[in-house]
Amino acid sequence: STQSTWETRHLIVMDFGPCELYGGAITSVLPASFRDISDLREVPDHQEVRTEVETDRSVIIELLDLEEDVPDDQIARFHFQKLHDHSDALESEIALVEPVPEESMPNFPGVFKCALMGRQRVAKFRERADAANIVEVHLVVLRLRNVATDVLIQFIAPLALSPCSSSATTAIAAGGGTPFLEVFRQFSFNLRVNDWSLFR
């Protein structure tokens, strides 16, 4: 069976630093190697993207309208399917869906939160099918009903790169840098809303 995302205790990793999102209205931590992608390309207002260029690993946070018709126990699968459709993924597989323990996201007490682990085979920038890469996808969904918002956090890391892909010259994520599960855990653990007027 797939190991829970949350089983390992949180580690203190020295290369994590502050990460400001939405002008500081939301904050967390990330390794310094993750860069704000809006410096390179346009990013929608509801989205923040941080990418580690050397490994093609990404952390994406989106503020979405609350999907009131989708029950809590289906919301992670719902957003995983939307991600599949949006990226024109060729294949998708869900390995695990589980609740997020309160102690793993302590700044959101009483909020429904769940996580999903899966894989998708995706062609970056709509490249042809033989350039498709296998990527590991970790999702966290926070249902902020008080502000009618689903917060979707995506952690995406390449597992296998096609030699035809535009990413083929980057390192495979598992090969170096801070372990990606630790990035996932630390970002989630330290995530905090500082200014709730962001959701107005």
Short mmCIF file of C-alpha atoms in Angstrom, two decimals:
data_model
loop_
_atom_site.label_atom_id
_atom_site.label_comp_id
_atom_site.label_asym_id
_atom_site.label_seq_id
_atom_site.Cartn_x
_atom_site.Cartn_y
_atom_site.Cartn_z
CA SER A 1 0.00 0.00 0.00
CA THR A 2 1.07 3.59 -0.58
CA GLN A 3 2.63 5.25 2.47
CA SER A 4 0.78 8.21 3.93
CA THR A 5 2.14 11.59 2.94
CA TRP A 6 2.13 12.67 6.59
CA GLU A 7 3.77 9.72 8.40
CA THR A 8 7.26 11.21 8.65
CA ARG A 9 7.75 13.87 11.33
CA HIS A 10 8.40 17.43 10.17
CA LEU A 11 12.11 18.10 9.76
CA ILE A 12 13.95 21.37 10.20
CA VAL A 13 15.62 21.92 6.84
CA MET A 14 18.08 24.80 6.74
CA ASP A 15 17.60 25.82 3.10
CA PHE A 16 13.89 26.73 3.54
CA GLY A 17 13.07 30.42 3.52
CA PRO A 18 9.98 32.65 3.59
CA CYS A 19 7.64 32.48 0.59
CA GLU A 20 5.20 35.37 0.11
CA LEU A 21 2.08 34.67 -1.94
CA TYR A 22 -0.50 37.16 -3.17
CA GLY A 23 1.60 40.09 -1.98
CA GLY A 24 2.10 38.54 1.45
CA ALA A 25 -1.62 37.90 2.13
CA ILE A 26 -0.64 34.22 2.32
CA THR A 27 2.81 33.01 3.40
CA SER A 28 4.68 29.76 3.75
CA VAL A 29 8.23 28.46 3.24
CA LEU A 30 10.09 26.96 0.28
CA PRO A 31 13.69 26.20 -0.62
CA ALA A 32 15.39 29.25 -2.12
CA SER A 33 15.79 27.32 -5.39
CA PHE A 34 12.04 27.73 -6.12
CA ARG A 35 11.54 30.89 -8.20
CA ASP A 36 8.43 33.00 -8.81
CA ILE A 37 7.43 32.02 -12.36
CA SER A 38 5.54 35.31 -12.84
CA ASP A 39 8.97 36.88 -13.40
CA LEU A 40 9.13 34.83 -16.63
CA ARG A 41 5.54 34.57 -17.84
CA GLU A 42 2.06 35.85 -17.07
CA VAL A 43 0.24 34.05 -14.24
CA PRO A 44 -3.52 34.47 -13.57
CA ASP A 45 -4.41 36.63 -10.55
CA HIS A 46 -5.95 33.70 -8.65
CA GLN A 47 -2.77 31.61 -9.00
CA GLU A 48 0.79 31.64 -7.66
CA VAL A 49 3.50 29.43 -9.20
CA ARG A 50 6.96 28.63 -7.85
CA THR A 51 9.28 26.46 -9.95
CA GLU A 52 12.71 24.95 -9.41
CA VAL A 53 14.21 25.33 -12.89
CA GLU A 54 17.00 22.80 -12.32
CA THR A 55 14.55 19.96 -11.60
CA ASP A 56 11.28 21.18 -13.20
CA ARG A 57 9.53 20.74 -9.83
CA SER A 58 6.65 23.17 -9.21
CA VAL A 59 4.41 24.34 -6.39
CA ILE A 60 1.15 25.95 -7.53
CA ILE A 61 -1.51 27.49 -5.30
CA GLU A 62 -4.92 28.49 -6.65
CA LEU A 63 -7.86 30.27 -5.04
CA LEU A 64 -11.00 28.81 -6.61
CA ASP A 65 -14.72 29.29 -6.10
CA LEU A 66 -16.05 26.77 -3.59
CA GLU A 67 -17.46 23.78 -5.48
CA GLU A 68 -20.60 23.54 -3.36
CA ASP A 69 -22.05 20.63 -5.37
CA VAL A 70 -18.96 18.43 -4.84
CA PRO A 71 -18.93 16.52 -1.51
CA ASP A 72 -15.84 16.71 0.68
CA ASP A 73 -14.90 13.08 0.09
CA GLN A 74 -14.81 13.67 -3.69
CA ILE A 75 -13.22 17.13 -3.87
CA ALA A 76 -9.60 15.97 -4.28
CA ARG A 77 -10.56 13.58 -7.09
CA PHE A 78 -12.63 16.35 -8.69
CA HIS A 79 -9.68 18.75 -8.84
CA PHE A 80 -7.28 15.98 -9.98
CA GLN A 81 -9.63 15.27 -12.89
CA LYS A 82 -9.81 19.00 -13.72
CA LEU A 83 -6.01 19.10 -13.72
CA HIS A 84 -5.99 16.07 -16.05
CA ASP A 85 -8.42 17.79 -18.43
CA HIS A 86 -6.67 21.18 -18.33
CA SER A 87 -3.23 19.73 -19.07
CA ASP A 88 -4.56 17.31 -21.71
CA ALA A 89 -2.94 14.48 -19.75
CA LEU A 90 -2.67 11.23 -21.70
CA GLU A 91 -3.04 9.08 -18.59
CA SER A 92 -3.82 9.62 -14.91
CA GLU A 93 -3.61 7.38 -11.87
CA ILE A 94 -4.60 8.04 -8.24
CA ALA A 95 -2.50 6.24 -5.63
CA LEU A 96 -3.94 7.67 -2.41
CA VAL A 97 -6.55 10.06 -1.06
CA GLU A 98 -6.42 10.85 2.65
CA PRO A 99 -7.40 13.48 5.20
CA VAL A 100 -4.73 15.95 6.30
CA PRO A 101 -4.12 15.67 10.07
CA GLU A 102 -4.77 18.87 12.03
CA GLU A 103 -1.16 18.92 13.28
CA SER A 104 0.13 18.85 9.69
CA MET A 105 -1.63 22.14 8.80
CA PRO A 106 -2.00 23.78 12.23
CA ASN A 107 -2.97 27.22 10.88
CA PHE A 108 -6.33 25.93 9.58
CA PRO A 109 -8.05 24.35 12.59
CA GLY A 110 -11.51 22.97 11.92
CA VAL A 111 -11.16 23.43 8.14
CA PHE A 112 -11.80 20.42 5.90
CA LYS A 113 -8.52 19.50 4.25
CA CYS A 114 -7.49 16.47 2.25
CA ALA A 115 -4.56 15.29 0.16
CA LEU A 116 -4.19 13.21 -2.98
CA MET A 117 -1.16 11.46 -4.46
CA GLY A 118 -1.19 10.49 -8.11
CA ARG A 119 0.64 10.42 -11.41
CA GLN A 120 -0.09 11.84 -14.83
CA ARG A 121 1.52 11.48 -18.23
CA VAL A 122 1.61 15.00 -19.62
CA ALA A 123 3.14 16.66 -22.69
CA LYS A 124 4.54 20.01 -21.56
CA PHE A 125 3.44 23.09 -23.55
CA ARG A 126 1.20 20.82 -25.68
CA GLU A 127 4.19 18.99 -27.18
CA ARG A 128 3.47 15.83 -29.18
CA ALA A 129 2.52 12.63 -27.37
CA ASP A 130 5.96 11.02 -27.64
CA ALA A 131 7.34 13.99 -25.67
CA ALA A 132 5.03 13.26 -22.72
CA ASN A 133 6.58 13.11 -19.25
CA ILE A 134 5.41 11.11 -16.24
CA VAL A 135 4.86 13.53 -13.35
CA GLU A 136 4.08 12.90 -9.71
CA VAL A 137 1.20 15.05 -8.47
CA HIS A 138 0.43 15.81 -4.83
CA LEU A 139 -2.68 17.87 -4.19
CA VAL A 140 -3.96 19.50 -1.02
CA VAL A 141 -7.47 20.96 -0.94
CA LEU A 142 -8.58 23.36 1.81
CA ARG A 143 -12.31 24.13 1.89
CA LEU A 144 -12.57 27.67 3.29
CA ARG A 145 -16.36 27.82 3.50
CA ASN A 146 -16.28 31.09 5.46
CA VAL A 147 -14.96 32.82 2.33
CA ALA A 148 -16.58 30.46 -0.25
CA THR A 149 -13.16 29.33 -1.53
CA ASP A 150 -11.46 26.04 -2.33
CA VAL A 151 -7.71 26.51 -1.93
CA LEU A 152 -5.93 24.06 -4.24
CA ILE A 153 -2.23 23.41 -3.74
CA GLN A 154 -0.40 21.36 -6.39
CA PHE A 155 3.06 19.87 -5.98
CA ILE A 156 4.30 18.53 -9.31
CA ALA A 157 7.58 16.70 -9.89
CA PRO A 158 8.81 14.82 -12.97
CA LEU A 159 9.45 11.12 -12.46
CA ALA A 160 10.47 10.22 -16.01
CA LEU A 161 11.23 12.61 -18.84
CA SER A 162 10.81 11.71 -22.49
CA PRO A 163 14.02 12.39 -24.48
CA CYS A 164 11.78 14.36 -26.87
CA SER A 165 10.50 16.68 -24.14
CA SER A 166 11.61 20.30 -23.79
CA SER A 167 12.41 19.41 -20.15
CA ALA A 168 14.77 16.57 -21.07
CA THR A 169 17.87 18.56 -20.12
CA THR A 170 16.68 19.15 -16.54
CA ALA A 171 17.49 16.86 -13.64
CA ILE A 172 14.96 14.30 -12.48
CA ALA A 173 13.51 15.57 -9.22
CA ALA A 174 14.42 12.51 -7.20
CA GLY A 175 18.06 12.94 -8.06
CA GLY A 176 18.93 15.97 -5.97
CA GLY A 177 17.87 18.94 -3.90
CA THR A 178 15.49 18.88 -0.97
CA PRO A 179 13.31 15.71 -1.03
CA PHE A 180 10.04 16.70 -2.64
CA LEU A 181 7.83 15.15 0.03
CA GLU A 182 9.62 17.36 2.55
CA VAL A 183 8.91 20.41 0.38
CA PHE A 184 5.25 19.32 0.37
CA ARG A 185 5.12 18.83 4.14
CA GLN A 186 6.96 22.03 5.07
CA PHE A 187 4.95 24.20 2.67
CA SER A 188 1.68 22.75 4.01
CA PHE A 189 2.75 22.96 7.67
CA ASN A 190 3.79 26.62 7.41
CA LEU A 191 0.95 27.84 5.17
CA ARG A 192 -0.86 30.77 6.77
CA VAL A 193 -3.44 33.38 5.74
CA ASN A 194 -2.32 36.78 7.01
CA ASP A 195 -4.92 38.98 5.30
CA TRP A 196 -8.40 37.54 4.83
CA SER A 197 -9.45 40.55 2.72
CA LEU A 198 -7.69 38.70 -0.12
CA PHE A 199 -10.87 36.65 -0.52
CA ARG A 200 -13.26 39.59 -0.88
#
